[in-house]
Coordinates of C-alpha atoms (C1' of nucleotides) in Angstrom, one line a residue:
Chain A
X1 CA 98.2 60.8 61.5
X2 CA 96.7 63.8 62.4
X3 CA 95.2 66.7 60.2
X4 CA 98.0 68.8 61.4
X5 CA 100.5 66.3 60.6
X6 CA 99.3 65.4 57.3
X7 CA 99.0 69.1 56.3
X8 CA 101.6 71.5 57.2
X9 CA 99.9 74.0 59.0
X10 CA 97.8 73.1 61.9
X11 CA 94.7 74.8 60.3
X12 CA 92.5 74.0 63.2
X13 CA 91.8 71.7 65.7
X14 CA 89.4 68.8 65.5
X15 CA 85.8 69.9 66.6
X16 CA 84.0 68.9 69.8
X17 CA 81.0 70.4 72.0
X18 CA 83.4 71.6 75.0
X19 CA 85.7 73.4 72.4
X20 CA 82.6 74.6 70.5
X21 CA 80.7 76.1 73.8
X22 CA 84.2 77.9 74.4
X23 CA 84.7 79.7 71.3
X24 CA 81.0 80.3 71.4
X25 CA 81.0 82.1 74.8
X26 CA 84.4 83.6 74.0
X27 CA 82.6 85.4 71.2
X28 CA 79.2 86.4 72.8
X29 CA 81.5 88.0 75.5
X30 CA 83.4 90.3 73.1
X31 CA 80.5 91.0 70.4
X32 CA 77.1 90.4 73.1
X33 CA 74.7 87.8 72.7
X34 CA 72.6 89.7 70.4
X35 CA 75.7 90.2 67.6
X36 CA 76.2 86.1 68.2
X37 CA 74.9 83.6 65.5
X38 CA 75.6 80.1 64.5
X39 CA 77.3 81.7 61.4
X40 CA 79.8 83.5 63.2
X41 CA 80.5 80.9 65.7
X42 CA 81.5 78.8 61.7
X43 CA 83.3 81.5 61.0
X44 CA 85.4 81.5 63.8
X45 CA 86.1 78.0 64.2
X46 CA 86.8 78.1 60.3
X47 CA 84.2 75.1 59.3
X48 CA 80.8 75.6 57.7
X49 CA 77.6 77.0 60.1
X50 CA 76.5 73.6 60.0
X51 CA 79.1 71.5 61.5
X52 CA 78.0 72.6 64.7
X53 CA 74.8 70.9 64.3
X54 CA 76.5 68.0 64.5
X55 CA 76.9 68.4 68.1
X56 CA 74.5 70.2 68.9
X57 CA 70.9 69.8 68.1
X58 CA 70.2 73.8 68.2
X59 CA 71.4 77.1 69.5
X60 CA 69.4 76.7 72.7
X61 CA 71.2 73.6 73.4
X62 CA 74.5 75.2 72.4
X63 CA 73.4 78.1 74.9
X64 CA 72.7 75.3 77.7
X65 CA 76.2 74.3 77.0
X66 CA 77.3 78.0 78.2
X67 CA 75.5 77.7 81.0
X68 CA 77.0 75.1 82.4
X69 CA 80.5 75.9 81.5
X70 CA 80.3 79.1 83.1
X71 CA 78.5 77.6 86.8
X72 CA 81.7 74.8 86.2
X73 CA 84.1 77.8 86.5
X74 CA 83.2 78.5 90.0
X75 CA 85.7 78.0 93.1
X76 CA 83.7 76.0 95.7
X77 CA 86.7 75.3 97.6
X78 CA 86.3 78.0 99.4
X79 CA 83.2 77.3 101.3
X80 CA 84.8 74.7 103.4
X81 CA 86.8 76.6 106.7
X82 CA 85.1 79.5 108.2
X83 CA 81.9 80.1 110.4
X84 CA 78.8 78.2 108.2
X85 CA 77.6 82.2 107.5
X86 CA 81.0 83.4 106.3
X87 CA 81.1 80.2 104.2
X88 CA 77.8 80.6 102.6
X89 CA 78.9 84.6 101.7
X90 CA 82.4 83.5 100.5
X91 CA 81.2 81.2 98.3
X92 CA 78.2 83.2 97.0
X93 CA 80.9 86.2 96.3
X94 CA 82.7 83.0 94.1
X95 CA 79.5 82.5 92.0
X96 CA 79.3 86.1 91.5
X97 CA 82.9 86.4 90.4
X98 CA 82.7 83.5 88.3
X99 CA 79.4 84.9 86.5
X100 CA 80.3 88.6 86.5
X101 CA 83.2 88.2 83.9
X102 CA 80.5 87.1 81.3
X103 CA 78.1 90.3 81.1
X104 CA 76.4 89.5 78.1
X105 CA 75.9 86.0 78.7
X106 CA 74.3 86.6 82.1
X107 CA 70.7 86.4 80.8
X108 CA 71.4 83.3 79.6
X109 CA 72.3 81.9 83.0
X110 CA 69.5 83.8 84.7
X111 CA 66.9 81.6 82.8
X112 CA 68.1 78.6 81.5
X113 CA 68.5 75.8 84.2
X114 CA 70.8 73.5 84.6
X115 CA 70.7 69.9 85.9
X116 CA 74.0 68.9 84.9
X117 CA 75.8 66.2 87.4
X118 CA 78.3 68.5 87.6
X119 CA 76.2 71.5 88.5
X120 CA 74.1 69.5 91.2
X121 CA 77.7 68.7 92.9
X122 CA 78.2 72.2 92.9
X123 CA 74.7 72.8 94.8
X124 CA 75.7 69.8 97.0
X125 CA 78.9 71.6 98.8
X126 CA 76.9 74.5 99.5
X127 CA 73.8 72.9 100.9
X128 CA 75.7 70.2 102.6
X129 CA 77.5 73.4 104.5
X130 CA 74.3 74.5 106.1
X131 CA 73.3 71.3 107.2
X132 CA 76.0 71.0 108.9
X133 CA 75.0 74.3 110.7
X134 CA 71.8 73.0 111.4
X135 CA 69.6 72.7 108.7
X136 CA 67.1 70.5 107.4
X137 CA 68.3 69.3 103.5
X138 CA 65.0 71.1 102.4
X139 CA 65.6 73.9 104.1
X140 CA 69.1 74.3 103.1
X141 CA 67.7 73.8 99.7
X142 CA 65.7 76.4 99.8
X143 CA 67.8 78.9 101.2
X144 CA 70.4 77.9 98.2
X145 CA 68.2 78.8 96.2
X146 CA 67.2 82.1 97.8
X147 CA 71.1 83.0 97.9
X148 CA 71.3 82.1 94.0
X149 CA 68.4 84.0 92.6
X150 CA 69.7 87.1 94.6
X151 CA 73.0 86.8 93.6
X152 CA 71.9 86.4 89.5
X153 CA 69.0 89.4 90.1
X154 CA 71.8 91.5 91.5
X155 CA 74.0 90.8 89.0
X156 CA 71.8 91.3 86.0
X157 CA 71.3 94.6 86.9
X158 CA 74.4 95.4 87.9
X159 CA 76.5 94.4 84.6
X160 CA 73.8 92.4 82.9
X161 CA 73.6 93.2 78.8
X162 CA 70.0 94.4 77.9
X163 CA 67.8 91.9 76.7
X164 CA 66.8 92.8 73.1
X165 CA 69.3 95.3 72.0
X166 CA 71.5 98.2 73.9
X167 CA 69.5 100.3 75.9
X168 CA 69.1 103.7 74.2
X169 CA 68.8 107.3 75.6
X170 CA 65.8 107.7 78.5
X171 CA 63.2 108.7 76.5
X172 CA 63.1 112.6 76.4
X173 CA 64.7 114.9 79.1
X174 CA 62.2 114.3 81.6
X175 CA 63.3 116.3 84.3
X176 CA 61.4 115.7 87.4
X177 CA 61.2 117.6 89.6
X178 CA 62.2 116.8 93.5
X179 CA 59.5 117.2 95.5
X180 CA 57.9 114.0 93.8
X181 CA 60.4 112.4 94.9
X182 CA 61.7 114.0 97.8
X183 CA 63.0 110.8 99.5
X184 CA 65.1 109.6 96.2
X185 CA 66.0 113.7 96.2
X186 CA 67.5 113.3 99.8
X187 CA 69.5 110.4 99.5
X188 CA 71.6 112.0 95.8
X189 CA 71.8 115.2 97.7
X190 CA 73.7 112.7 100.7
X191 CA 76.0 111.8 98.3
X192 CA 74.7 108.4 97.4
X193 CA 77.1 106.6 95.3
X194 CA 75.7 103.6 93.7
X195 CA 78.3 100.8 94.8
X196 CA 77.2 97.1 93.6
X197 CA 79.8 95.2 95.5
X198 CA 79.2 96.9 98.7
X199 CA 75.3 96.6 98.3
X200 CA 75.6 92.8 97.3
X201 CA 77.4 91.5 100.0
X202 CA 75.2 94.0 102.2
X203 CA 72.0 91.9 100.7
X204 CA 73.2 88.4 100.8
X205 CA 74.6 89.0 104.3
X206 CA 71.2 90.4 105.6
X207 CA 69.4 87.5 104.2
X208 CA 72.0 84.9 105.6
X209 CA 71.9 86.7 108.9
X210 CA 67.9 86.5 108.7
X211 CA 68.1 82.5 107.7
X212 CA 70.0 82.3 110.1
X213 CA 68.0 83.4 112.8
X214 CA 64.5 82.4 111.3
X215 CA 66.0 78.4 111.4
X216 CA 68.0 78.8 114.6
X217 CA 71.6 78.1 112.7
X218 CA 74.8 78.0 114.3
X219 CA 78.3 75.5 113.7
X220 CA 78.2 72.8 115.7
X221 CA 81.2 72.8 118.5
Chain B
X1 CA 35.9 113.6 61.6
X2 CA 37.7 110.4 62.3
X3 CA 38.6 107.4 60.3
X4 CA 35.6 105.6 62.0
X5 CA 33.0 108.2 60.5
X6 CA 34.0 108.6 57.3
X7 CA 34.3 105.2 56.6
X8 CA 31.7 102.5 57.3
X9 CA 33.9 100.2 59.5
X10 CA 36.3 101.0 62.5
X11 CA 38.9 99.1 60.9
X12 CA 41.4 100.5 63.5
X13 CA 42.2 103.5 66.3
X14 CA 44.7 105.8 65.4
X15 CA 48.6 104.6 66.1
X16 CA 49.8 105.9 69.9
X17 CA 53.3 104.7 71.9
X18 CA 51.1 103.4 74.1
X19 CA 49.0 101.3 72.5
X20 CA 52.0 99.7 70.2
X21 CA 54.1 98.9 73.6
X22 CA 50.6 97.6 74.7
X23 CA 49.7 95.1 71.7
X24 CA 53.7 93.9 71.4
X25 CA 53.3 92.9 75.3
X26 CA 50.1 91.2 74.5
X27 CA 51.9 89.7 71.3
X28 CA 54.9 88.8 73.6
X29 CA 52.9 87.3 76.4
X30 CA 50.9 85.1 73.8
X31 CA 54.1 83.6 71.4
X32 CA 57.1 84.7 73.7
X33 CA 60.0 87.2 72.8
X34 CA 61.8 84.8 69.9
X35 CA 58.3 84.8 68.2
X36 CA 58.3 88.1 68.5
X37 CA 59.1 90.7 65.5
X38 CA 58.4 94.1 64.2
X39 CA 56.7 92.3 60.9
X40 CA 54.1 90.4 63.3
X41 CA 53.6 93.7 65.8
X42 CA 53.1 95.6 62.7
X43 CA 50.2 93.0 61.3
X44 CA 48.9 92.6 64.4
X45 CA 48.0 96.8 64.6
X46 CA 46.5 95.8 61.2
X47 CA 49.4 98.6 59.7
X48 CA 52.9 98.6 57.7
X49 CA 55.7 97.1 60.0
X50 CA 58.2 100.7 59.4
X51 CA 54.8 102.6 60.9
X52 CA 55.7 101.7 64.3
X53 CA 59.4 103.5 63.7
X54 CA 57.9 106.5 63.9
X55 CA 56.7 106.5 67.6
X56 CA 60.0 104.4 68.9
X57 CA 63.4 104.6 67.0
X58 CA 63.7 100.9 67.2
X59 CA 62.7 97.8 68.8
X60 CA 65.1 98.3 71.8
X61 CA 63.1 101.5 72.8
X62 CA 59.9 99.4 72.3
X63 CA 61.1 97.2 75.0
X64 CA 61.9 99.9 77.5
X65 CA 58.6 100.9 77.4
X66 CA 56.8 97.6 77.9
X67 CA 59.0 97.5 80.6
X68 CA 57.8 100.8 82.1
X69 CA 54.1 99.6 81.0
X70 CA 54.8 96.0 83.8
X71 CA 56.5 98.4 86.7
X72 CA 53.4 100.7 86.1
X73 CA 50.8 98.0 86.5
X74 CA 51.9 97.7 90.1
X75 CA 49.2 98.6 92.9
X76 CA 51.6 100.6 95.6
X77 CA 48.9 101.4 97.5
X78 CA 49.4 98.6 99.6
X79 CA 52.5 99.2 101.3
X80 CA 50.8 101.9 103.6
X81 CA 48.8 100.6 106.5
X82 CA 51.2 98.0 108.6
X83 CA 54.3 97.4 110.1
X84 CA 57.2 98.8 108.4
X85 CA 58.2 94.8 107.7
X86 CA 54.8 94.1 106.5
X87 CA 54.5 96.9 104.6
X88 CA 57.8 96.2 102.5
X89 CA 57.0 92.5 102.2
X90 CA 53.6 93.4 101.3
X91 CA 54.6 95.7 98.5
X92 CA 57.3 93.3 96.9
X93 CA 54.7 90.9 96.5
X94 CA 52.6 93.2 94.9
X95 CA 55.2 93.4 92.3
X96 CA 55.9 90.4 91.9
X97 CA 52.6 89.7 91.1
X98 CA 52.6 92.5 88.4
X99 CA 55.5 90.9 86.8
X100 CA 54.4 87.2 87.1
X101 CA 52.0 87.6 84.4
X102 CA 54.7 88.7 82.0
X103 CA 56.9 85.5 81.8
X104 CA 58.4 86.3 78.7
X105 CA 58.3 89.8 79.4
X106 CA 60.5 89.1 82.5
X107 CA 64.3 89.3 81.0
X108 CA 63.6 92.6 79.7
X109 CA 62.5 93.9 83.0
X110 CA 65.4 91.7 84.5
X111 CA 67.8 93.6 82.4
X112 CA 66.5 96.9 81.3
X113 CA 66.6 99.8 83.3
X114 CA 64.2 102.1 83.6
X115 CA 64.6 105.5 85.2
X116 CA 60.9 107.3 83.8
X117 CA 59.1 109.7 86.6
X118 CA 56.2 106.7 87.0
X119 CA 59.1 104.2 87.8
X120 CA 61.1 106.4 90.1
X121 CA 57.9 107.4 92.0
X122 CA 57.0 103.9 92.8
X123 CA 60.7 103.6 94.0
X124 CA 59.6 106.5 95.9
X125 CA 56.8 105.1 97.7
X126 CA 58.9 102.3 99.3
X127 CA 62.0 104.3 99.8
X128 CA 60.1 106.5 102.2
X129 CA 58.2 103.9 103.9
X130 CA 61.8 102.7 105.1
X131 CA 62.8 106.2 106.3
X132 CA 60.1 106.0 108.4
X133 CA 61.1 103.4 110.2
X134 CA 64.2 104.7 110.5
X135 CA 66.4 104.2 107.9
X136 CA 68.7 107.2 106.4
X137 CA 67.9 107.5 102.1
X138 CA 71.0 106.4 101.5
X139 CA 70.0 102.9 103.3
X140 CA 66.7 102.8 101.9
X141 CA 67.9 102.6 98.3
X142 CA 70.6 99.8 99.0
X143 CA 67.5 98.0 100.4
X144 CA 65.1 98.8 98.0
X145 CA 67.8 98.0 95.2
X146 CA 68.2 94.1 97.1
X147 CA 64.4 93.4 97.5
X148 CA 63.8 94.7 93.6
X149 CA 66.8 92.4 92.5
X150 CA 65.5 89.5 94.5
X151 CA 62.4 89.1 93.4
X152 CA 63.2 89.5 89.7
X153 CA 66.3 87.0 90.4
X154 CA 63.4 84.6 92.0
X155 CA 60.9 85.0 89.3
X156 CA 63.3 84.5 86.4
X157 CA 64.3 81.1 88.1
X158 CA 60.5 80.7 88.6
X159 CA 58.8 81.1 85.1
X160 CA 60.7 83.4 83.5
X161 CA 61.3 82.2 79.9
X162 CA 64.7 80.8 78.6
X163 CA 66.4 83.1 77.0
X164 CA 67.9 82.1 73.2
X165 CA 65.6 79.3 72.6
X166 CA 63.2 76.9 74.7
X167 CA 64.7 74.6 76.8
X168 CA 65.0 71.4 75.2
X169 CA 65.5 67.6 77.6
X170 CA 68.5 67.2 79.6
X171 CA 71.7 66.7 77.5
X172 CA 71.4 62.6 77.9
X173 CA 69.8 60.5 81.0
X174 CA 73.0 61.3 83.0
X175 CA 71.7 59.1 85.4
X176 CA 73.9 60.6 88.6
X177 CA 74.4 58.2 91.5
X178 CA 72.7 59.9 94.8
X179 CA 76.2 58.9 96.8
X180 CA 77.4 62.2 95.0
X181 CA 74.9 64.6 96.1
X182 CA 73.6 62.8 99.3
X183 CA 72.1 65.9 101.0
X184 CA 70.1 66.9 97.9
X185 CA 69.2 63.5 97.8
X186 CA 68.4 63.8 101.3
X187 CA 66.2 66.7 100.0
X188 CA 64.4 64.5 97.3
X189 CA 63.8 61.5 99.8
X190 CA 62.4 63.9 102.5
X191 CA 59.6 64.8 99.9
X192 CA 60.8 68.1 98.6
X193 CA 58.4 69.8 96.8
X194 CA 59.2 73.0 95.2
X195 CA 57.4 75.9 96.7
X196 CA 57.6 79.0 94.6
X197 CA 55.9 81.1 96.4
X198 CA 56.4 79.9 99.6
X199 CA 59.9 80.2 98.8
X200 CA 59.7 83.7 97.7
X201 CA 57.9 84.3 100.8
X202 CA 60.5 82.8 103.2
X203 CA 63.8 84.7 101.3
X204 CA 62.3 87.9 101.1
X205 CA 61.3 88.3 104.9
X206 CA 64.6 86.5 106.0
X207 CA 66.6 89.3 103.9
X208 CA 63.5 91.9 105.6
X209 CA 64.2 91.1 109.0
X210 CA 68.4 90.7 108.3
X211 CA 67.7 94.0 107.1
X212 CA 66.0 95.3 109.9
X213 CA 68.3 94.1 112.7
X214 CA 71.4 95.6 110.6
X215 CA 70.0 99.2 110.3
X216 CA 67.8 98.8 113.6
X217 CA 65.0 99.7 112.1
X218 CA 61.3 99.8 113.6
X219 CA 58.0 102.2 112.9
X220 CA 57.9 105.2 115.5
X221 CA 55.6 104.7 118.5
Chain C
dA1 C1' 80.8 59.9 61.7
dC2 C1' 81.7 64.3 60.4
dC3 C1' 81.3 68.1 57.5
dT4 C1' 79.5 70.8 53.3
dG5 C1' 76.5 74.0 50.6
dA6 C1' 72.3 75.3 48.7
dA7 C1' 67.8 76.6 49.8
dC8 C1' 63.6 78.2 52.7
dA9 C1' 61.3 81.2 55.4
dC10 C1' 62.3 84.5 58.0
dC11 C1' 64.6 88.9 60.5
dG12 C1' 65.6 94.6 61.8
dT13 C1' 66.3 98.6 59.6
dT14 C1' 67.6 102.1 55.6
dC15 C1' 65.8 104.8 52.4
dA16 C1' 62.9 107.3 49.1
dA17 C1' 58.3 108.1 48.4
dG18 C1' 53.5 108.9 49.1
dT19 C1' 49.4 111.5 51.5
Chain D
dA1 C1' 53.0 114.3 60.5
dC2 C1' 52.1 109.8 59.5
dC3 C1' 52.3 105.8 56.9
dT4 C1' 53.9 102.8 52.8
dG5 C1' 56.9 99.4 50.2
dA6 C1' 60.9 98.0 48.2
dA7 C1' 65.5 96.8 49.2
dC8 C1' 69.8 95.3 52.0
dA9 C1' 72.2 92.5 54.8
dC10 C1' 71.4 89.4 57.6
dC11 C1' 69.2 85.2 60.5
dG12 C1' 68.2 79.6 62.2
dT13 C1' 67.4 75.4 60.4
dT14 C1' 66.1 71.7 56.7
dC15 C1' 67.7 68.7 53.6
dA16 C1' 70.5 66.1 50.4
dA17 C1' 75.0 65.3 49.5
dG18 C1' 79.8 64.5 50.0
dT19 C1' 84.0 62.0 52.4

DNA sequence: ACCTGAACACCGTTCAAGT
DNA sequence: ACCTGAACACCGTTCAAGT
């Protein structure tokens, strides 16, 4: 017999550290990571700030947890048809899509590694891929990891929460004036439009295309 | 008359913005960014903890500007002489040496921007070395923006410090057979040893000379 | 095993006040 | 203008206790 049966409302359900890691990123998401504490995350799972403790042996551990929830959430199917360098961008663009719908807990993945079976599997595919085209396991290893940290960096400045509390006002109206800067000056008066997307995959695809060449990669025929 | 004269001992200098963002860094670099509070920063400059609100409205704009304080402590000089390639590679690992003795500095600069005249002039400097060799200002941003997100992307993965909380062990001896992972085992077997730096050094000029073929770029003869 | 609740040693920031 | 100090509404985590 179940709480839910015994009782008549279903009240909530039992705890455990994949539910608790949910509710936890579900909440750094809407409030940011700075508004989140152990106190709320009892509060919303209706039991007292120290049940979770029961589970986990801190909030750093609880934030590890996040980690590794959000890297599960990637797509790597989709690394498998095309050419090895479409794969490789296809499946960095999955990363990215998987991580950019958590701004907030961004600088979480950013800096806290993971070494989870189920997150090495995940490096596997895509370092198994370029192997395939060619590569030496420590080289494709390498280059992961190249394509990885890009994609994070990129993305933490992109949509990435600030680090110790919302970024204010710049401080004072410096305006300076354009002929310090006369190259920066050149390229707003062109009409530059600051477009993330289009300047990731334009990154990632320039470093893929210079791995590529650098290590002499091509699919095997 | 100062402080100094009239009394016997300089128990102080007088309070400036730059010397508070200056001693919280220091304070930061020695006991991280969790151990780090207004209470401490305000013992530390030997003064009430509220005496630092009135030079930054709160700790947020404190953080902004020990972020302007790393990007400033970059030496641009050297990104002059060479090779437009050299020059760029040169230059981003000037930075990155600037910011890679600020690991718990390093999610602020990660995640703050900052858009002061000293910041935007560096930006500057490398911006129209690119032009040079050829790319339009509109290019040389997008470029500029990668190699900048890169190397903060890298150094975070390097030695930046965990955000939330220190890292604790892996969650259990997961012991993971190598059947699962066989080209990262590969990897291991081969005698992988990780490189930082070499690392680094092998992304960035693979994402250079990507780059470079893309836009056609070269230094004028 | 799983959850509670009080207690400890902290936080950032407000506000009114001092000089 | 520059700094103080009390007060408010919070924190993470410990510990002993309940079931």
């Amino acid at each position: 017999m179940t709480n839910e049966e015994t009782q008549g409302r279903p009240s909530r359900p039992t705890l455990n550290a994949p539910h608790i890691a949910q509710m936890a990123l579900a909440l750094i998401d809407a409030e940011g990571l700075d508004a989140f504490s152990m106190r709320k995350l009892g509060a919303a799972l209706e039991v007292d700030p120290m049940a979770v403790y029961h589970y986990f042996p801190n909030k750093a551990a609880l934030f590890d947890a996040i980690v590794e929830a959000i890297y599960t959430q990637i797509d790597t199917s989709v690394a498998v048809a095309a050419e090895w360098d479409e794969a490789v961008a296809t499946y960095m663009h999955a990363m990215r899509n998987a991580m950019r719908a958590h701004p907030h807990a961004l600088s979480l993945v950013a800096t806290r590694p993971v070494n989870t079976a189920p997150v090495l599997v995940l490096v596997e595919v895509l370092v198994a891929r370029l192997t395939r085209a060619g590569a030496a396991p420590t080289e494709a290893l390498a280059m992961v990891n190249c394509f990885g940290t890009f994609t994070i960096g990129h993305l933490l400045a992109d949509v990435g929460a600030p680090v110790g509390g919302p970024e204010g006002p710049p401080p004072d109206a410096t305006i300076l004036d354009a002929s310090a800067i006369p190259t920066l000056a050149a390229a707003m008066a062109a009409g530059w439009v600051f477009d993330p997307d289009a300047q990731f995959d334009l990154g990632l695809r320039a470093m893929i295309a210079g791995f590529g060449a650098h290590y002499g990669l091509r699919d095997p025929n």
